[in-house]
CSV table of C-alpha atoms in Angstrom, one decimal:
chain,number,residue,atom,x,y,z
A,1,MET,CA,-65.5,-270.8,-73.2
A,2,SER,CA,-62.3,-269.8,-72.5
A,3,LYS,CA,-60.7,-266.0,-73.8
A,4,ILE,CA,-58.5,-267.8,-76.7
A,5,ASP,CA,-61.7,-270.2,-77.7
A,6,ASN,CA,-64.2,-266.5,-77.7
A,7,LEU,CA,-61.4,-265.2,-80.1
A,8,LYS,CA,-60.9,-268.4,-82.5
A,9,VAL,CA,-64.3,-268.7,-82.7
A,10,GLY,CA,-64.2,-264.8,-83.4
A,11,LEU,CA,-61.8,-265.6,-86.2
A,12,ILE,CA,-63.4,-268.1,-88.0
A,13,THR,CA,-67.0,-266.7,-87.9
A,14,LEU,CA,-64.7,-263.0,-89.7
A,15,LEU,CA,-63.4,-266.1,-92.4
A,16,ILE,CA,-66.5,-267.1,-93.1
A,17,GLY,CA,-67.8,-263.5,-93.3
A,18,SER,CA,-64.8,-262.4,-95.5
A,19,ALA,CA,-65.4,-265.5,-98.4
A,20,CYS,CA,-68.9,-264.9,-98.6
A,21,SER,CA,-68.3,-261.0,-99.5
A,22,GLY,CA,-67.1,-262.6,-102.6
A,23,SER,CA,-69.3,-265.7,-103.2
A,24,LEU,CA,-72.0,-264.8,-105.7
A,25,SER,CA,-75.0,-264.7,-103.3
A,26,GLY,CA,-76.5,-261.9,-101.0
A,27,GLY,CA,-75.3,-258.1,-101.6
A,28,VAL,CA,-74.3,-256.5,-104.4
A,29,GLY,CA,-72.4,-256.3,-107.3
A,30,THR,CA,-71.8,-253.8,-110.6
A,31,LEU,CA,-72.4,-254.8,-113.7
A,32,GLU,CA,-71.4,-253.0,-116.1
A,33,LEU,CA,-73.3,-252.7,-120.5
A,34,ARG,CA,-70.3,-252.4,-122.6
A,35,ALA,CA,-70.1,-252.0,-127.0
A,36,ASN,CA,-67.7,-253.3,-129.2
A,37,GLY,CA,-67.2,-252.2,-133.1
A,38,GLU,CA,-63.9,-254.2,-132.7
A,39,ASP,CA,-60.4,-253.1,-133.8
A,40,PHE,CA,-61.7,-253.4,-137.9
A,41,VAL,CA,-63.7,-249.6,-136.1
A,42,ARG,CA,-60.9,-249.0,-134.2
A,43,GLU,CA,-58.2,-249.2,-136.0
A,44,GLY,CA,-59.2,-249.3,-139.9
A,45,PHE,CA,-59.6,-252.3,-142.4
A,46,THR,CA,-59.7,-253.4,-145.3
A,47,SER,CA,-63.0,-254.9,-147.6
A,48,LYS,CA,-63.4,-257.4,-149.8
A,49,ASP,CA,-63.0,-254.9,-152.7
A,50,GLY,CA,-60.2,-253.2,-151.4
A,51,TRP,CA,-61.6,-249.9,-150.5
A,52,TYR,CA,-58.6,-249.0,-147.3
A,53,ILE,CA,-61.9,-248.2,-145.1
A,54,THR,CA,-60.9,-246.0,-141.6
A,55,PHE,CA,-64.1,-244.5,-139.4
A,56,ASP,CA,-64.0,-241.3,-137.3
A,57,HIS,CA,-67.3,-242.0,-135.6
A,58,VAL,CA,-69.8,-245.3,-135.6
A,59,TYR,CA,-72.8,-244.0,-134.4
A,60,ALA,CA,-75.1,-246.6,-132.8
A,61,GLU,CA,-78.0,-245.7,-131.2
A,62,VAL,CA,-79.2,-248.8,-128.0
A,63,LYS,CA,-81.8,-248.8,-126.3
A,64,ASP,CA,-82.9,-251.5,-123.8
A,65,ALA,CA,-80.6,-253.1,-122.8
A,66,ILE,CA,-81.5,-255.7,-120.7
A,67,ALA,CA,-79.1,-258.6,-119.1
A,68,TYR,CA,-80.7,-262.2,-117.7
A,69,GLN,CA,-79.7,-265.1,-115.5
A,70,THR,CA,-80.2,-268.3,-117.6
A,71,ASP,CA,-80.4,-271.8,-116.5
A,72,PRO,CA,-80.8,-273.4,-118.6
A,73,PRO,CA,-78.4,-271.5,-120.6
A,74,PHE,CA,-80.1,-269.7,-123.2
A,75,ASN,CA,-79.5,-271.1,-127.5
A,76,PRO,CA,-79.9,-268.4,-129.9
A,77,ASP,CA,-80.5,-270.2,-132.2
A,78,THR,CA,-83.0,-272.9,-131.2
A,79,ASP,CA,-84.9,-271.4,-128.1
A,80,VAL,CA,-87.9,-269.5,-128.6
A,81,GLU,CA,-88.0,-267.0,-125.4
A,82,ILE,CA,-85.2,-266.9,-122.8
A,83,SER,CA,-86.4,-269.1,-119.1
A,84,SER,CA,-84.8,-265.9,-117.4
A,85,GLN,CA,-84.1,-266.8,-113.1
A,86,ALA,CA,-83.5,-262.4,-113.2
A,87,ASP,CA,-82.6,-260.3,-115.1
A,88,VAL,CA,-81.5,-256.5,-114.9
A,89,GLN,CA,-82.2,-253.2,-116.9
A,90,LEU,CA,-79.0,-251.5,-117.7
A,91,LEU,CA,-79.7,-249.2,-120.4
A,92,ASP,CA,-83.0,-246.9,-121.8
A,93,SER,CA,-81.6,-245.3,-124.3
A,94,ALA,CA,-77.6,-244.1,-125.9
A,95,ARG,CA,-76.2,-243.1,-128.7
A,96,ILE,CA,-72.5,-245.2,-129.1
A,97,ASP,CA,-69.6,-243.8,-130.8
A,98,MET,CA,-67.8,-247.5,-131.4
A,99,ALA,CA,-65.2,-245.8,-132.8
A,100,GLU,CA,-64.0,-243.7,-130.1
A,101,GLY,CA,-60.3,-244.8,-128.7
A,102,ASP,CA,-57.5,-246.0,-130.2
A,103,ASP,CA,-56.4,-250.1,-130.9
A,104,THR,CA,-55.8,-250.3,-127.6
A,105,ALA,CA,-59.3,-249.2,-126.3
A,106,GLU,CA,-60.8,-250.7,-124.2
A,107,PRO,CA,-64.1,-251.8,-125.7
A,108,ILE,CA,-66.7,-248.9,-124.7
A,109,LEU,CA,-68.2,-248.5,-121.3
A,110,VAL,CA,-71.9,-247.5,-122.1
A,111,GLU,CA,-73.9,-247.8,-118.3
A,112,GLN,CA,-73.0,-249.6,-115.1
A,113,VAL,CA,-75.9,-250.5,-112.4
A,114,GLN,CA,-75.6,-252.1,-108.9
A,115,THR,CA,-77.5,-255.8,-109.0
A,116,ALA,CA,-77.4,-258.8,-107.3
A,117,PRO,CA,-74.9,-261.3,-108.3
A,118,GLY,CA,-74.6,-264.3,-110.3
A,119,ARG,CA,-74.3,-265.0,-113.7
A,120,TYR,CA,-75.4,-263.3,-116.4
A,121,ASN,CA,-75.4,-265.6,-119.6
A,122,ALA,CA,-77.7,-263.9,-121.8
A,123,LEU,CA,-78.3,-260.6,-123.1
A,124,SER,CA,-80.5,-258.5,-125.4
A,125,TRP,CA,-80.6,-254.9,-126.3
A,126,LYS,CA,-82.4,-252.7,-129.1
A,127,LEU,CA,-81.3,-250.7,-132.6
A,128,THR,CA,-83.0,-248.6,-133.0
A,129,ALA,CA,-84.0,-245.0,-133.3
A,130,GLU,CA,-87.2,-243.3,-133.5
A,131,ASP,CA,-85.9,-239.5,-135.2
A,132,SER,CA,-82.6,-240.3,-136.4
A,133,PRO,CA,-80.7,-243.2,-138.7
A,134,SER,CA,-80.0,-245.8,-136.7
A,135,LEU,CA,-76.3,-246.4,-137.2
A,136,VAL,CA,-74.5,-243.7,-139.3
A,137,LEU,CA,-70.7,-244.6,-140.1
A,138,ILE,CA,-67.9,-241.3,-140.5
A,139,GLY,CA,-64.7,-242.2,-142.2
A,140,THR,CA,-62.7,-241.8,-145.2
A,141,ALA,CA,-62.1,-245.2,-148.3
A,142,THR,CA,-59.1,-245.3,-150.3
A,143,ARG,CA,-58.7,-247.4,-153.2
A,144,ASP,CA,-56.3,-246.9,-156.9
A,145,GLY,CA,-55.1,-242.9,-155.2
A,146,GLU,CA,-58.9,-242.4,-155.2
A,147,THR,CA,-60.0,-240.8,-151.7
A,148,LEU,CA,-63.4,-240.7,-150.7
A,149,PRO,CA,-64.3,-239.6,-147.6
A,150,PHE,CA,-68.0,-241.0,-146.8
A,151,GLU,CA,-71.2,-241.0,-144.2
A,152,ILE,CA,-73.6,-243.2,-144.6
A,153,ALA,CA,-76.7,-243.7,-142.8
A,154,MET,CA,-78.8,-246.9,-142.7
A,155,ASN,CA,-81.7,-247.4,-140.3
A,156,PRO,CA,-82.6,-251.1,-139.1
A,157,SER,CA,-84.4,-251.5,-136.5
A,158,LEU,CA,-83.7,-254.9,-134.9
A,159,GLN,CA,-84.2,-256.1,-130.9
A,160,PHE,CA,-81.0,-258.3,-130.6
A,161,VAL,CA,-81.7,-261.7,-128.4
A,162,CYS,CA,-78.7,-263.5,-127.4
A,163,GLY,CA,-77.0,-265.5,-124.8
A,164,ASP,CA,-73.8,-266.6,-123.4
A,165,PHE,CA,-70.5,-264.3,-124.2
A,166,VAL,CA,-67.6,-266.2,-126.3
A,167,GLY,CA,-64.4,-265.1,-126.8
A,168,GLU,CA,-61.4,-265.6,-124.2
A,169,ALA,CA,-62.8,-265.4,-120.7
A,170,ARG,CA,-67.1,-265.8,-119.7
A,171,LYS,CA,-68.5,-262.6,-118.6
A,172,GLY,CA,-71.3,-261.2,-117.1
A,173,LEU,CA,-70.3,-263.9,-113.7
A,174,LEU,CA,-70.9,-261.1,-111.1
A,175,LYS,CA,-69.7,-261.4,-107.4
A,176,ALA,CA,-71.0,-259.7,-104.5
A,177,GLY,CA,-68.6,-256.2,-104.1
A,178,GLU,CA,-67.8,-256.8,-107.7
A,179,VAL,CA,-67.5,-255.3,-110.9
A,180,ALA,CA,-68.4,-258.0,-114.1
A,181,ASP,CA,-69.5,-256.6,-117.7
A,182,VAL,CA,-71.6,-257.6,-120.6
A,183,GLU,CA,-70.8,-256.7,-123.4
A,184,ALA,CA,-73.1,-255.1,-127.2
A,185,THR,CA,-70.9,-256.6,-129.6
A,186,PHE,CA,-70.8,-255.6,-134.2
A,187,HIS,CA,-69.5,-257.1,-136.4
A,188,PHE,CA,-69.1,-254.2,-138.9
A,189,ASP,CA,-66.6,-256.6,-140.8
A,190,HIS,CA,-70.5,-258.4,-141.5
A,191,LEU,CA,-71.0,-255.1,-143.8
A,192,PHE,CA,-68.1,-255.0,-145.8
A,193,GLY,CA,-66.2,-258.0,-146.4
A,194,ASP,CA,-62.2,-258.3,-145.2
A,195,VAL,CA,-59.4,-258.7,-148.3
A,196,ASP,CA,-57.6,-260.9,-145.2
A,197,LEU,CA,-60.3,-263.6,-146.3
A,198,ALA,CA,-61.0,-266.0,-149.2
A,199,ALA,CA,-63.2,-264.6,-152.4
A,200,ASP,CA,-65.8,-267.2,-151.6
A,201,ASP,CA,-65.4,-267.7,-147.3
A,202,VAL,CA,-68.4,-267.1,-146.0
A,203,LEU,CA,-68.8,-263.2,-144.4
A,204,ASN,CA,-67.1,-262.3,-147.7
A,205,ARG,CA,-70.0,-264.2,-149.4
A,206,GLY,CA,-72.4,-261.9,-147.7
A,207,ALA,CA,-70.5,-259.2,-147.5
A,208,LEU,CA,-71.4,-256.0,-149.6
A,209,GLY,CA,-67.6,-254.3,-149.7
A,210,PHE,CA,-67.9,-250.6,-150.1
A,211,ASP,CA,-68.9,-250.8,-155.1
A,212,PRO,CA,-72.0,-249.9,-153.8
A,213,PHE,CA,-71.7,-247.6,-151.7
A,214,ALA,CA,-69.1,-245.7,-154.3
A,215,ALA,CA,-71.1,-246.2,-157.4
A,216,LEU,CA,-73.4,-243.7,-154.9
A,217,ALA,CA,-70.6,-240.8,-155.0
A,218,GLN,CA,-71.0,-237.9,-156.0
A,219,GLU,CA,-68.9,-234.7,-156.0
A,220,GLY,CA,-66.2,-236.6,-154.7
A,221,SER,CA,-67.7,-237.6,-152.1
A,222,VAL,CA,-70.4,-240.1,-150.4
A,223,THR,CA,-72.7,-238.7,-148.3
A,224,VAL,CA,-76.6,-241.3,-148.6
A,225,THR,CA,-79.6,-241.0,-146.1
A,226,PRO,CA,-81.8,-244.6,-145.2
A,227,ASP,CA,-84.2,-243.3,-148.7
A,228,ARG,CA,-80.9,-242.8,-151.0
A,229,LEU,CA,-80.7,-246.7,-149.9
A,230,GLU,CA,-83.9,-247.6,-150.5
A,231,ASN,CA,-83.8,-246.0,-154.1
A,232,GLN,CA,-80.3,-246.4,-155.6
A,233,LEU,CA,-79.7,-249.7,-154.2
A,234,THR,CA,-80.6,-252.1,-156.1
A,235,ASP,CA,-82.8,-255.4,-154.6
A,236,VAL,CA,-79.9,-258.0,-154.3
A,237,GLU,CA,-78.5,-255.2,-152.7
A,238,LYS,CA,-81.5,-254.3,-150.6
A,239,ASN,CA,-82.3,-258.1,-149.9
A,240,GLN,CA,-78.3,-258.3,-148.8
A,241,LEU,CA,-78.2,-254.9,-146.2
A,242,ALA,CA,-81.1,-256.0,-144.7
A,243,TYR,CA,-78.8,-259.7,-143.7
A,244,ILE,CA,-76.2,-257.7,-143.0
A,245,TYR,CA,-77.8,-255.3,-140.4
A,246,GLU,CA,-80.0,-259.1,-138.9
A,247,SER,CA,-76.1,-260.5,-138.1
A,248,LEU,CA,-74.0,-257.4,-136.9
A,249,GLY,CA,-75.3,-257.9,-133.3
A,250,HIS,CA,-73.2,-260.6,-131.9
A,251,VAL,CA,-71.8,-261.6,-127.7
A,252,GLY,CA,-68.6,-261.7,-128.4
A,253,GLU,CA,-68.2,-264.5,-131.0
A,254,GLY,CA,-71.4,-265.4,-129.5
A,255,HIS,CA,-74.8,-265.3,-131.8
A,256,CYS,CA,-77.8,-263.4,-131.7
A,257,ARG,CA,-81.9,-263.8,-132.9
A,258,ALA,CA,-82.5,-260.6,-135.3
A,259,GLU,CA,-86.2,-259.7,-134.5
A,260,ASP,CA,-87.9,-256.7,-136.8
A,261,ILE,CA,-89.5,-254.1,-134.2
């Protein structure tokens, strides 16, 4: 073989190697877990009952986050369990403040792991805590000249089992040597509702609004614990709140199934 032929072979080998390094097979990539409370918690919004709500902190205790490669794709509305070809543990435990950053902030980076390439198209995580509330909302609500600082502590204990991310672009497509992310999304508008939607919109019909919390105010502020919610909300409100907890977890706009822990 001539020197020119050897050069051609070497060049072809180099090109093939370069192509493979960006493929979905072989090597490792970096998979990120991100958490997103959406613009509602970063920018503030008006509840279905007219309270303008801003957040200083929205703390969530997230545990045991696992990303999966599934085939066929997992559908949380119909499938009993995830049929995983491969999975990776992304997180043991973290206390995440969903209100970090301004309205231009990216979803919060929780953890990064080195793992095999592939399409990570399912995600599960737990919202739970042993010694403290699993969800704490701190901020201010204002309506008709009345301002109520609030600290609302709740203690749902749920596992969310989710399918593929639904949004402007797919997530979880990891190539060797590159970075991809999966996202745990929290829909806090399901708790308070949204004045910009019709009163009979399904989200507003299911939401509590802020009035039930304002009714618990003492000396010009709202400070409630899980026990106070259990003892002072009506049975209808408590049932509504339990349903809201189950609907908090998403992957973008993609659905999750909530399972009691």
